[in-house]
DNA sequence: CTGAAAGCGCTAACAA
DNA sequence: TTGTTAGCGCTTTCAG
């Protein structure tokens, strides 16, 4: 294959044993004498042998590859999920093949096909919404599939997450209980982030049940979340002066809003209340603790991966979320 | 392999052509008639064929896998590098296999060996410091290697980054030019993050050249960077009241320090000046723009990947950094 | 333009 | 305990 790539055959020859014997020793599987073992190991070390898993996987059964598809690397949420999954992957001797979809179903489809061509032991994907073909590919692959971060809907196989609609509802209930009446919503494109869309719907629905509606809402088209929060808050307050509380699509945006308030001498939460989503450190250690919903992101990645590798049966696992009362709302 | 996995042989049979012909059509390589093409494609689609790259790679030359090793997923810096590299990887039809070392040389070694067993087209690793065996494995692999984020030292093959020592020096020069005299340093364990250690040395060395020394310094052992910055700043100010400016290992810590000031009514920069490192959004959109050094993280991943795939010759590429004057120092 | 045949490097029976 | 023998699914000469 590559220049200088030592093969099992060469190691076996150098050790003066058959290929299969060398293979058994190297994988520590099957039986062989102590003397043989030493000779093979010595030969392997001396030649700098690195097993070729491509050949190994082809000859045996499944690979130790785990395909992981996340929408974005900019968003800490997905890094956290990846981190959780990776901890288990490492511990169990698997390897992560990761792809970034940019929230694009077509890209997701292409990446699924591409990953499946490596016959991964399992596929982890974000969310429950996938194209028809993605679903078909996944179903036909025979690999275990685990959908993460959302449980509001039917899954393909394993599903591990929390209810985004429920999170939106909880946020609304909290703000209503605090006595706020005029609400604003600041988010990003739902077409891409369907989970944020579910939170929005839960939020609005809960307001509606209380006989209220959003006073203003905006989808900010700026790429940086913090900037979007800051700019969006500014614009909304100017446009709709009576807004008392803003529900943000995530903590980054909420922090942006908080920065706007700090920079403009607006007192939080009396002049403007802020509510985020995720429970990031930046909100936790801000001058005023951000009111938000803490999601078990690392745990989701970890649990999902663990269940997949344990061969758990198809099921939906709700890891819940925790409302952080905070000081901003 | 997996149950239900359709093979090329089956597609060929269904299309009524030989295996090699089907292979040529599917890879769009070599020659075949239009009619054959259509039959093969139809058969493949109908059977839901997903090529097996494991077999393909074994039979042909190299894989389309790129091994990427980063120290941490918690630190946005590495997500950014990964993002840059991934953009190119995607565009060129490669796949990223990622591993997280947790700044641990042993883990790095194990992951390098494990990744090399998949015969990746290239390996991207963070930094220039590696164990003897890691270096040997990489050198013997025949794969291209690209070391990222640091150029202060000799590399194995391609090196793309900026000078961390230079960044430390630039930070010191800036603070000295601003007239500060009593400095503090707040960071994390250098044994793990050698790049932060290089910045520290550049900083201290520059102070020394100006006839100054650090008034106080601390390695904060808290896991969250923002929290570490907030807590560490608090402790340092209490312990060494005269400190005028703190140089932080990164922006997260600096933001933590900034939050401490905001929460305690300390005016920045007059009562305490803050200087970070990285140029993250959180500092860019804070009430006062964070004084820091912006590093081209995404560009480093992108450039490194591009050079590797273009087969560029071994070299060190300095992508530099930009000092952000900011309002906190 | 197409098919037959020989592997790629390794694993997994099966004998010995 | 060991070696021999078939493949794993695909690509790649090389004839036809």
XYZ file of C-alpha atoms (C1' of nucleotides) in Angstrom:
690
model
C 0.000 0.000 0.000
C 2.056 2.890 1.218
C 5.781 2.770 0.737
C 7.392 1.188 3.705
C 4.215 -0.398 4.908
C 5.170 -3.651 6.592
C 2.742 -6.540 6.145
C 1.759 -9.423 8.354
C 3.386 -11.751 5.891
C 6.724 -10.059 6.401
C 6.384 -10.162 10.157
C 5.503 -13.843 10.017
C 8.457 -14.557 7.786
C 10.819 -12.631 10.033
C 9.526 -14.523 13.040
C 9.702 -17.805 11.201
C 6.022 -18.649 11.690
C 2.942 -18.875 9.520
C 0.760 -15.879 8.790
C -2.163 -17.059 10.812
C 0.036 -17.723 13.811
C 1.423 -14.242 13.624
C -2.109 -12.928 13.258
C -3.257 -14.788 16.357
C -0.385 -13.483 18.417
C -0.829 -9.929 17.293
C -4.514 -9.980 18.074
C -3.925 -11.980 21.233
C -6.626 -14.364 20.127
C -6.485 -18.120 19.793
C -3.569 -20.109 21.073
C 0.190 -20.001 20.599
C 3.221 -20.796 22.702
C 5.001 -18.243 24.789
C 8.129 -18.639 22.691
C 6.236 -18.002 19.453
C 4.557 -15.040 20.976
C 7.837 -13.446 21.853
C 9.353 -14.020 18.471
C 6.379 -12.561 16.654
C 6.135 -9.546 18.907
C 9.849 -8.941 18.537
C 9.658 -9.176 14.773
C 6.666 -6.845 14.662
C 8.338 -4.285 16.875
C 11.596 -4.545 15.000
C 9.944 -4.027 11.631
C 7.638 -1.299 12.951
C 4.572 -3.227 11.939
C 1.255 -1.380 12.011
C -1.683 -3.690 11.292
C -3.784 -2.866 8.273
C -7.306 -2.626 9.538
C -8.641 -2.202 6.062
C -7.601 -5.699 5.231
C -8.500 -6.926 8.672
C -11.982 -5.527 8.556
C -12.587 -6.845 5.076
C -11.540 -10.309 6.120
C -13.472 -10.381 9.350
C -16.805 -8.901 10.206
C -17.443 -5.297 11.149
C -15.255 -2.268 11.439
C -14.438 -0.304 14.554
C -15.556 2.883 12.862
C -18.420 4.962 14.178
C -19.923 7.517 11.831
C -20.943 10.753 13.515
C -22.834 13.470 11.736
C -23.257 16.858 13.337
C -24.796 20.014 11.888
C -22.028 22.372 12.882
C -18.716 22.724 14.623
C -19.309 26.367 15.466
C -21.996 25.478 17.931
C -20.591 24.160 21.206
C -23.658 22.015 21.588
C -22.446 19.608 18.981
C -18.871 19.629 20.195
C -20.268 18.598 23.550
C -22.278 15.749 22.091
C -19.247 14.687 20.111
C -17.153 14.847 23.249
C -19.551 12.621 25.128
C -19.728 10.105 22.313
C -15.990 10.194 21.831
C -15.288 9.380 25.455
C -17.133 6.096 25.017
C -15.704 5.501 21.550
C -12.175 5.849 22.912
C -12.816 3.710 25.914
C -14.217 0.921 23.777
C -11.506 1.016 21.157
C -13.612 2.403 18.341
C -12.841 5.311 16.054
C -14.971 8.279 15.153
C -15.443 9.318 11.560
C -17.066 12.709 11.717
C -18.897 14.753 9.173
C -20.410 18.214 9.346
C -23.704 18.763 7.543
C -24.053 22.524 7.959
C -27.722 21.838 8.720
C -28.134 20.836 5.101
C -30.209 17.691 4.399
C -28.463 17.164 1.067
C -25.059 17.296 2.656
C -26.323 14.946 5.333
C -27.492 12.529 2.692
C -24.184 12.630 0.866
C -22.248 12.185 4.083
C -24.394 9.273 5.198
C -23.770 7.502 1.914
C -20.091 8.260 2.104
C -19.783 7.050 5.681
C -21.791 3.950 5.056
C -19.282 3.008 2.394
C -16.880 2.433 5.283
C -19.340 0.045 6.859
C -19.321 1.686 10.290
C -20.426 -0.260 13.318
C -22.928 2.499 14.032
C -24.106 5.905 12.905
C -24.888 8.795 15.192
C -26.853 11.664 13.709
C -28.327 14.848 15.100
C -32.081 15.197 15.203
C -34.964 13.230 13.808
C -35.527 15.029 10.532
C -33.805 13.454 7.560
C -34.415 13.171 3.858
C -36.240 10.154 2.523
C -33.093 8.756 1.001
C -31.063 9.333 4.154
C -33.618 7.332 6.066
C -33.590 4.590 3.456
C -29.809 4.387 3.392
C -29.632 4.215 7.145
C -32.350 1.606 7.380
C -30.800 -0.582 4.693
C -27.290 -0.274 6.072
C -27.799 -2.773 8.827
C -25.731 -0.508 11.103
C -27.186 0.634 14.359
C -28.425 4.196 14.174
C -28.740 6.633 17.036
C -30.481 9.974 16.633
C -29.481 12.589 19.151
C -30.700 15.751 20.841
C -34.374 15.534 20.003
C -37.112 13.152 21.008
C -40.109 14.998 19.589
C -41.050 12.511 16.920
C -40.520 8.964 15.723
C -36.975 7.665 15.407
C -35.290 5.118 13.184
C -33.712 3.045 15.905
C -32.217 4.469 19.090
C -33.110 8.031 20.034
C -31.453 9.895 22.893
C -32.199 13.490 23.817
C -34.776 15.697 25.376
C -37.954 17.386 24.275
C -37.224 20.655 22.562
C -40.862 21.539 22.464
C -40.956 20.848 26.189
C -37.968 23.135 26.688
C -39.781 25.926 24.869
C -42.843 25.348 27.007
C -40.823 25.368 30.210
C -39.178 28.628 29.223
C -42.563 30.215 28.571
C -44.023 28.949 31.836
C -41.072 30.345 33.729
C -41.385 33.770 32.151
C -45.146 33.812 32.654
C -44.717 32.876 36.302
C -42.339 35.789 36.668
C -45.146 38.032 35.500
C -43.816 39.112 32.113
C -46.450 39.892 29.516
C -44.760 41.279 26.442
C -42.390 38.837 24.821
C -39.930 38.871 22.007
C -38.237 35.947 20.253
C -34.821 36.060 18.642
C -33.548 33.135 16.681
C -31.961 31.809 13.532
C -33.371 30.101 10.487
C -35.694 27.223 11.486
C -35.475 25.621 8.090
C -32.016 24.638 9.168
C -32.308 24.158 12.883
C -35.508 22.222 13.338
C -34.877 21.794 17.048
C -34.890 25.538 17.621
C -38.131 25.561 15.653
C -39.656 23.053 18.040
C -38.666 25.149 21.017
C -40.193 28.180 19.380
C -43.452 26.356 18.807
C -43.577 25.095 22.382
C -42.920 28.610 23.600
C -45.521 30.297 21.432
C -48.083 27.607 22.093
C -47.708 28.045 25.833
C -48.101 31.785 25.495
C -51.209 31.209 23.448
C -52.659 28.955 26.132
C -52.176 31.874 28.512
C -53.947 34.136 26.086
C -50.792 35.874 24.950
C -48.832 36.243 21.756
C -45.332 37.324 20.837
C -44.965 41.079 20.690
C -42.097 40.751 18.241
C -39.860 38.144 16.747
C -36.930 38.061 14.415
C -34.726 35.667 12.589
C -31.325 37.326 12.653
C -29.218 36.553 9.603
C -25.831 37.258 11.144
C -23.369 34.369 11.242
C -21.961 34.856 14.733
C -24.539 33.946 17.357
C -23.293 36.414 19.932
C -23.276 39.196 17.403
C -26.723 38.162 16.198
C -27.999 38.363 19.762
C -26.485 41.732 20.339
C -27.600 43.277 17.079
C -31.000 41.615 17.131
C -31.756 42.779 20.644
C -30.826 46.311 19.748
C -33.098 46.307 16.733
C -35.999 44.690 18.536
C -35.942 47.120 21.439
C -35.904 49.997 19.028
C -38.721 48.597 16.947
C -40.925 47.340 19.772
C -40.153 49.415 22.865
C -42.586 47.618 25.132
C -40.856 44.224 25.043
C -40.212 43.004 28.587
C -38.573 39.658 28.020
C -36.765 38.036 25.121
C -36.579 34.307 24.547
C -33.434 33.485 22.574
C -32.791 30.448 20.425
C -29.671 29.744 22.460
C -27.353 31.038 25.152
C -24.913 32.569 22.714
C -27.588 34.839 21.391
C -28.808 35.553 24.902
C -25.306 36.533 25.942
C -25.198 38.830 22.953
C -28.410 40.398 24.235
C -26.949 40.649 27.710
C -23.879 42.385 26.306
C -26.162 44.832 24.567
C -27.854 45.627 27.864
C -24.561 46.038 29.694
C -23.162 48.249 26.980
C -26.242 50.441 26.965
C -26.924 50.658 30.669
C -30.144 48.672 30.496
C -30.778 46.982 33.780
C -31.455 43.260 33.619
C -34.018 41.911 34.259
C -36.046 44.969 35.246
C -35.736 46.778 31.950
C -35.236 43.675 29.871
C -35.400 40.056 30.915
C -33.366 37.491 28.985
C -33.886 33.770 28.672
C -31.544 31.494 26.765
C -31.184 27.823 26.000
C -28.427 25.266 26.641
C -26.825 26.278 29.894
C -23.381 27.186 28.658
C -20.520 28.248 30.903
C -20.552 31.745 29.480
C -24.016 32.261 30.922
C -23.255 30.425 34.107
C -20.343 32.624 35.049
C -21.632 35.922 33.703
C -22.037 38.811 36.171
C -25.662 37.800 36.435
C -26.306 34.096 36.030
C -28.168 33.569 32.790
C -31.687 32.208 33.076
C -31.765 29.300 30.709
C -32.414 25.649 30.212
C -29.476 23.389 30.808
C -29.338 20.460 28.440
C -27.375 17.256 29.086
C -25.374 17.442 25.892
C -22.323 15.455 26.902
C -24.570 12.903 28.554
C -26.587 12.570 25.384
C -23.519 11.726 23.343
C -22.274 9.380 26.028
C -25.537 7.599 26.635
C -26.320 7.266 22.964
C -22.936 5.785 22.219
C -23.074 3.470 25.195
C -26.478 2.132 24.255
C -25.461 1.619 20.660
C -22.329 -0.272 21.570
C -24.176 -2.310 24.156
C -26.594 -3.386 21.464
C -29.602 -1.961 23.269
C -32.924 -2.441 21.574
C -34.547 0.352 19.605
C -35.985 2.880 22.018
C -36.302 6.545 22.848
C -34.445 7.780 25.894
C -35.440 11.109 27.393
C -32.532 12.608 29.304
C -34.561 15.687 30.186
C -33.323 19.180 30.874
C -33.040 21.477 33.834
C -34.418 24.970 34.091
C -31.849 27.347 35.544
C -33.730 30.093 37.352
C -30.854 32.501 37.000
C -30.821 36.261 37.458
C -31.636 37.515 34.002
C -35.264 36.485 33.956
C -20.449 -8.098 5.747
C -23.537 -6.560 7.165
C -26.844 -8.224 6.577
C -28.447 -6.846 3.484
C -25.252 -5.335 2.195
C -25.423 -5.453 -1.591
C -22.174 -6.223 -3.401
C -20.767 -5.177 -6.715
C -21.081 -8.752 -7.877
C -24.805 -8.644 -7.308
C -25.163 -5.364 -9.119
C -23.155 -6.693 -12.034
C -25.256 -9.821 -12.171
C -28.480 -7.839 -12.041
C -27.253 -5.611 -14.840
C -26.045 -8.582 -16.826
C -22.455 -7.359 -17.079
C -19.123 -8.373 -15.645
C -17.892 -7.118 -12.304
C -15.164 -5.002 -13.760
C -17.554 -3.311 -16.117
C -19.903 -2.479 -13.299
C -16.958 -1.178 -11.323
C -15.898 1.093 -14.165
C -19.368 2.513 -14.567
C -19.871 3.117 -10.881
C -16.579 4.930 -10.562
C -17.094 6.645 -13.900
C -13.635 5.568 -14.894
C -12.519 3.759 -18.003
C -14.826 3.153 -20.909
C -18.263 1.628 -21.318
C -21.225 2.156 -23.575
C -24.069 4.433 -22.702
C -26.450 1.484 -22.652
C -24.275 -0.456 -20.219
C -23.955 2.581 -18.060
C -27.659 2.952 -17.741
C -28.249 -0.675 -16.941
C -25.601 -0.734 -14.254
C -26.773 2.495 -12.678
C -30.343 1.263 -12.701
C -29.377 -2.020 -11.088
C -27.319 -0.243 -8.441
C -30.115 2.152 -7.615
C -32.692 -0.575 -7.601
C -30.693 -2.750 -5.223
C -29.662 0.181 -3.063
C -25.998 -0.479 -3.627
C -23.522 1.342 -1.407
C -19.938 0.685 -2.479
C -17.683 -0.923 0.068
C -14.706 1.364 0.384
C -12.948 -1.044 2.642
C -12.656 -3.473 -0.210
C -12.087 -0.691 -2.691
C -9.262 0.821 -0.736
C -7.641 -2.520 -0.144
C -7.720 -3.311 -3.830
C -6.531 0.062 -5.024
C -4.065 2.422 -3.466
C -4.776 4.846 -0.691
C -7.822 5.626 1.360
C -9.810 8.827 1.437
C -9.460 8.977 5.188
C -7.709 11.872 6.936
C -6.682 11.328 10.524
C -7.076 14.405 12.713
C -5.840 14.534 16.265
C -6.820 17.417 18.496
C -6.135 17.918 22.199
C -9.645 18.850 23.203
C -13.174 19.438 22.040
C -13.951 21.815 24.881
C -11.645 24.425 23.482
C -13.175 26.257 20.525
C -9.730 26.710 19.088
C -9.563 23.108 18.032
C -13.120 23.019 16.772
C -12.159 25.931 14.576
C -9.118 24.192 13.207
C -11.193 21.096 12.643
C -13.804 23.187 10.894
C -11.242 24.676 8.555
C -9.725 21.314 7.762
C -13.128 19.743 7.349
C -14.232 22.305 4.800
C -11.401 21.199 2.538
C -11.844 17.543 3.384
C -15.485 17.731 2.351
C -14.805 19.668 -0.782
C -12.205 17.163 -1.894
C -14.238 14.078 -1.109
C -12.175 12.897 1.821
C -13.380 11.835 5.250
C -12.158 12.922 8.651
C -11.351 10.397 11.331
C -10.952 12.397 14.489
C -9.407 11.608 17.798
C -9.133 13.625 20.994
C -5.904 13.349 22.949
C -6.853 15.323 26.065
C -3.378 16.863 25.819
C -1.982 13.470 26.764
C 1.088 12.271 24.792
C 0.291 8.639 25.573
C -3.210 8.971 24.256
C -1.830 10.735 21.218
C 0.546 7.874 20.619
C -2.204 5.292 20.913
C -4.479 7.262 18.631
C -1.791 7.751 16.019
C -1.150 4.023 15.914
C -4.841 3.307 15.752
C -5.448 5.799 12.967
C -2.471 4.680 10.985
C -3.984 1.217 10.926
C -6.608 2.708 8.609
C -3.885 3.896 6.266
C -5.083 7.500 6.099
C -4.041 9.690 3.222
C -2.747 12.190 5.754
C -2.495 12.937 9.434
C -3.135 16.313 11.010
C -1.920 16.803 14.551
C -1.831 19.738 16.924
C 1.501 21.162 17.907
C 5.066 20.102 17.435
C 5.668 18.188 20.640
C 5.151 14.456 20.355
C 6.531 11.344 21.977
C 9.442 9.579 20.377
C 7.250 6.714 19.253
C 4.582 9.002 17.870
C 7.218 10.662 15.754
C 8.582 7.325 14.621
C 5.143 5.978 13.728
C 4.304 9.081 11.774
C 7.603 9.112 9.956
C 7.379 5.445 9.028
C 3.764 5.622 7.947
C 4.469 7.146 4.600
C 1.394 9.351 5.094
C 1.748 13.069 4.826
C 1.806 14.725 8.222
C 0.763 18.252 9.040
C 1.403 19.802 12.431
C -0.849 22.702 13.284
C -1.065 25.814 15.435
C 2.564 26.168 16.371
C 5.680 26.980 14.390
C 8.147 27.446 17.229
C 10.313 24.446 16.545
C 11.196 21.822 13.960
C 8.394 19.899 12.294
C 8.075 16.426 10.832
C 6.748 17.436 7.454
C 4.276 20.269 6.888
C 3.795 22.795 9.677
C 1.103 25.468 9.600
C 0.456 27.927 12.375
C 1.846 30.986 14.031
C 4.460 31.743 16.622
C 3.064 31.351 20.107
C 6.173 32.788 21.609
C 5.756 35.738 19.276
C 2.156 36.149 20.413
C 3.300 36.279 24.025
C 5.901 38.858 23.111
C 3.395 40.967 21.198
C 1.007 40.918 24.131
C 3.769 42.078 26.450
C 4.879 44.830 24.096
C 1.328 46.090 23.823
C 0.824 46.218 27.566
C 4.202 47.851 28.107
C 3.384 50.465 25.470
C 0.177 51.199 27.322
C 2.274 52.019 30.346
C 1.372 49.141 32.627
C 4.067 48.052 35.034
C 2.648 45.464 37.385
C 1.558 42.308 35.595
C -0.186 39.131 36.498
C -0.478 35.902 34.508
C -3.348 33.470 34.693
C -3.194 30.186 32.873
C -3.618 26.455 32.939
C -1.169 23.589 33.225
C 1.718 24.018 30.737
C 2.701 20.390 30.927
C -0.390 19.808 28.888
C -0.704 22.898 26.775
C 2.789 23.524 25.507
C 1.593 26.331 23.242
C 0.313 28.356 26.188
C 3.674 27.705 27.794
C 5.434 29.232 24.801
C 3.248 32.314 24.974
C 4.013 32.619 28.645
C 7.732 32.442 28.000
C 7.540 35.028 25.230
C 5.581 37.296 27.539
C 7.867 36.942 30.525
C 10.977 37.249 28.411
C 9.765 40.517 26.927
C 8.993 41.868 30.365
C 12.454 40.869 31.453
C 13.991 42.723 28.535
C 12.153 45.794 29.812
C 13.542 45.185 33.253
C 10.276 43.914 34.664
C 8.974 40.689 36.127
C 5.550 39.230 36.794
C 4.025 40.520 40.007
C 1.957 37.373 40.328
C 1.007 34.303 38.374
C -1.223 31.349 38.854
C -2.129 28.099 37.232
C -5.813 27.748 37.962
C -6.905 24.148 38.341
C -10.586 24.665 37.538
C -11.945 22.790 34.542
C -14.085 25.508 33.015
C -11.937 28.212 31.494
C -14.391 31.028 32.132
C -14.803 29.987 35.711
C -11.050 29.643 36.077
C -10.619 33.178 34.793
C -13.231 34.581 37.113
C -12.046 32.750 40.210
C -8.382 33.221 39.413
C -8.749 36.947 38.887
C -10.574 37.308 42.165
C -7.869 35.455 44.030
C -5.020 37.270 42.346
C -6.418 40.713 43.046
C -6.906 39.804 46.650
C -3.448 38.353 46.994
C -1.549 40.973 45.006
C -3.534 44.218 45.154
C -1.134 46.207 42.995
C -1.639 44.191 39.788
C -2.538 46.519 36.929
C -2.864 44.144 34.018
C -3.450 40.439 33.668
C -2.309 38.375 30.706
C -4.565 35.349 30.341
C -3.765 32.077 28.644
C -6.835 32.522 26.452
C -9.928 34.618 25.823
C -12.208 32.363 27.826
C -10.187 33.010 30.918
C -9.974 36.703 30.087
C -13.749 36.881 29.738
C -14.004 35.212 33.119
C -11.777 37.968 34.465
C -13.892 40.575 32.740
C -17.025 39.099 34.288
C -15.352 39.335 37.656
C -14.693 43.023 37.096
C -18.237 43.712 35.925
C -19.703 41.819 38.843
C -17.560 43.697 41.321
C -17.710 47.156 39.875
C -14.056 47.261 38.899
C -13.548 49.576 36.004
C -11.700 48.143 33.021
C -9.013 48.963 32.062
C -8.311 51.694 34.602
C -8.547 49.513 37.679
C -7.606 46.306 35.917
C -6.496 45.778 32.348
C -7.179 42.435 30.677
C -5.432 40.823 27.757
C -6.501 37.526 26.262
C -5.509 35.254 23.418
C -7.372 33.885 20.391
C -9.817 36.580 19.375
C -13.060 34.773 20.074
C -16.493 36.208 19.353
C -17.304 36.424 23.021
C -14.552 38.972 23.449
C -15.267 40.710 20.209
C -18.872 41.487 21.067
C -18.481 42.078 24.789
C -19.517 45.497 26.141
C -15.886 46.468 25.860
C -14.002 44.836 23.015
C -11.493 42.444 24.483
C -7.833 43.275 23.866
C -6.372 40.082 22.544
C -4.492 38.381 19.784
C -6.606 37.049 16.999
C -5.316 33.782 15.595
C -6.236 32.421 12.168
C -7.533 29.109 13.472
C -9.910 28.208 10.689
C -7.353 29.322 8.147
C -4.742 27.122 9.757
C -6.930 24.052 9.395
C -7.865 25.012 5.884
C -4.388 25.877 4.684
C -2.836 22.845 6.304
C -5.362 20.537 4.715
C -5.083 22.199 1.347
C -1.298 21.941 1.301
C -1.390 18.341 2.369
C -3.858 17.350 -0.314
C -2.012 19.351 -2.923
C 1.093 17.371 -2.105
C 3.077 20.454 -1.143
C 6.648 19.869 -0.116
C 7.652 19.818 3.539
C 7.717 23.355 4.864
C 6.679 25.630 7.678
C 3.964 28.144 6.932
C 3.537 31.083 9.272
C -0.002 32.405 9.080
C 0.712 35.038 11.698
C -1.694 36.634 14.126
C -3.272 40.012 14.613
C -3.167 42.086 17.740
C -6.604 43.459 18.572
C -6.097 46.737 20.420
C -9.469 46.462 22.084
C -10.800 48.381 25.068
C -9.777 46.193 27.963
C -6.058 46.911 27.803
C -16.113 -1.786 -25.003
C -16.018 -5.863 -22.031
C -14.823 -9.970 -19.117
C -11.576 -13.181 -16.783
C -8.323 -13.564 -13.447
C -5.142 -12.175 -10.098
C -4.487 -10.136 -6.132
C -4.771 -6.075 -2.013
C -3.524 -7.825 3.561
C -5.765 -10.112 6.686
C -8.902 -13.549 9.248
C -11.117 -17.868 9.963
C -12.087 -22.422 9.487
C -9.957 -26.695 9.078
C -6.415 -29.990 9.179
C -2.257 -31.529 10.855
C 0.052 -25.254 18.988
C 0.585 -24.483 14.178
C 0.219 -24.014 8.959
C -2.739 -24.337 4.823
C -6.407 -22.757 2.357
C -10.095 -19.956 1.124
C -12.088 -16.064 0.703
C -13.803 -10.682 2.310
C -15.475 -7.030 -2.098
C -13.258 -4.508 -5.019
C -9.757 -2.737 -8.636
C -6.744 -3.582 -12.204
C -4.106 -5.468 -15.733
C -4.599 -7.882 -19.829
C -6.756 -10.356 -23.378
C -10.575 -10.600 -26.364
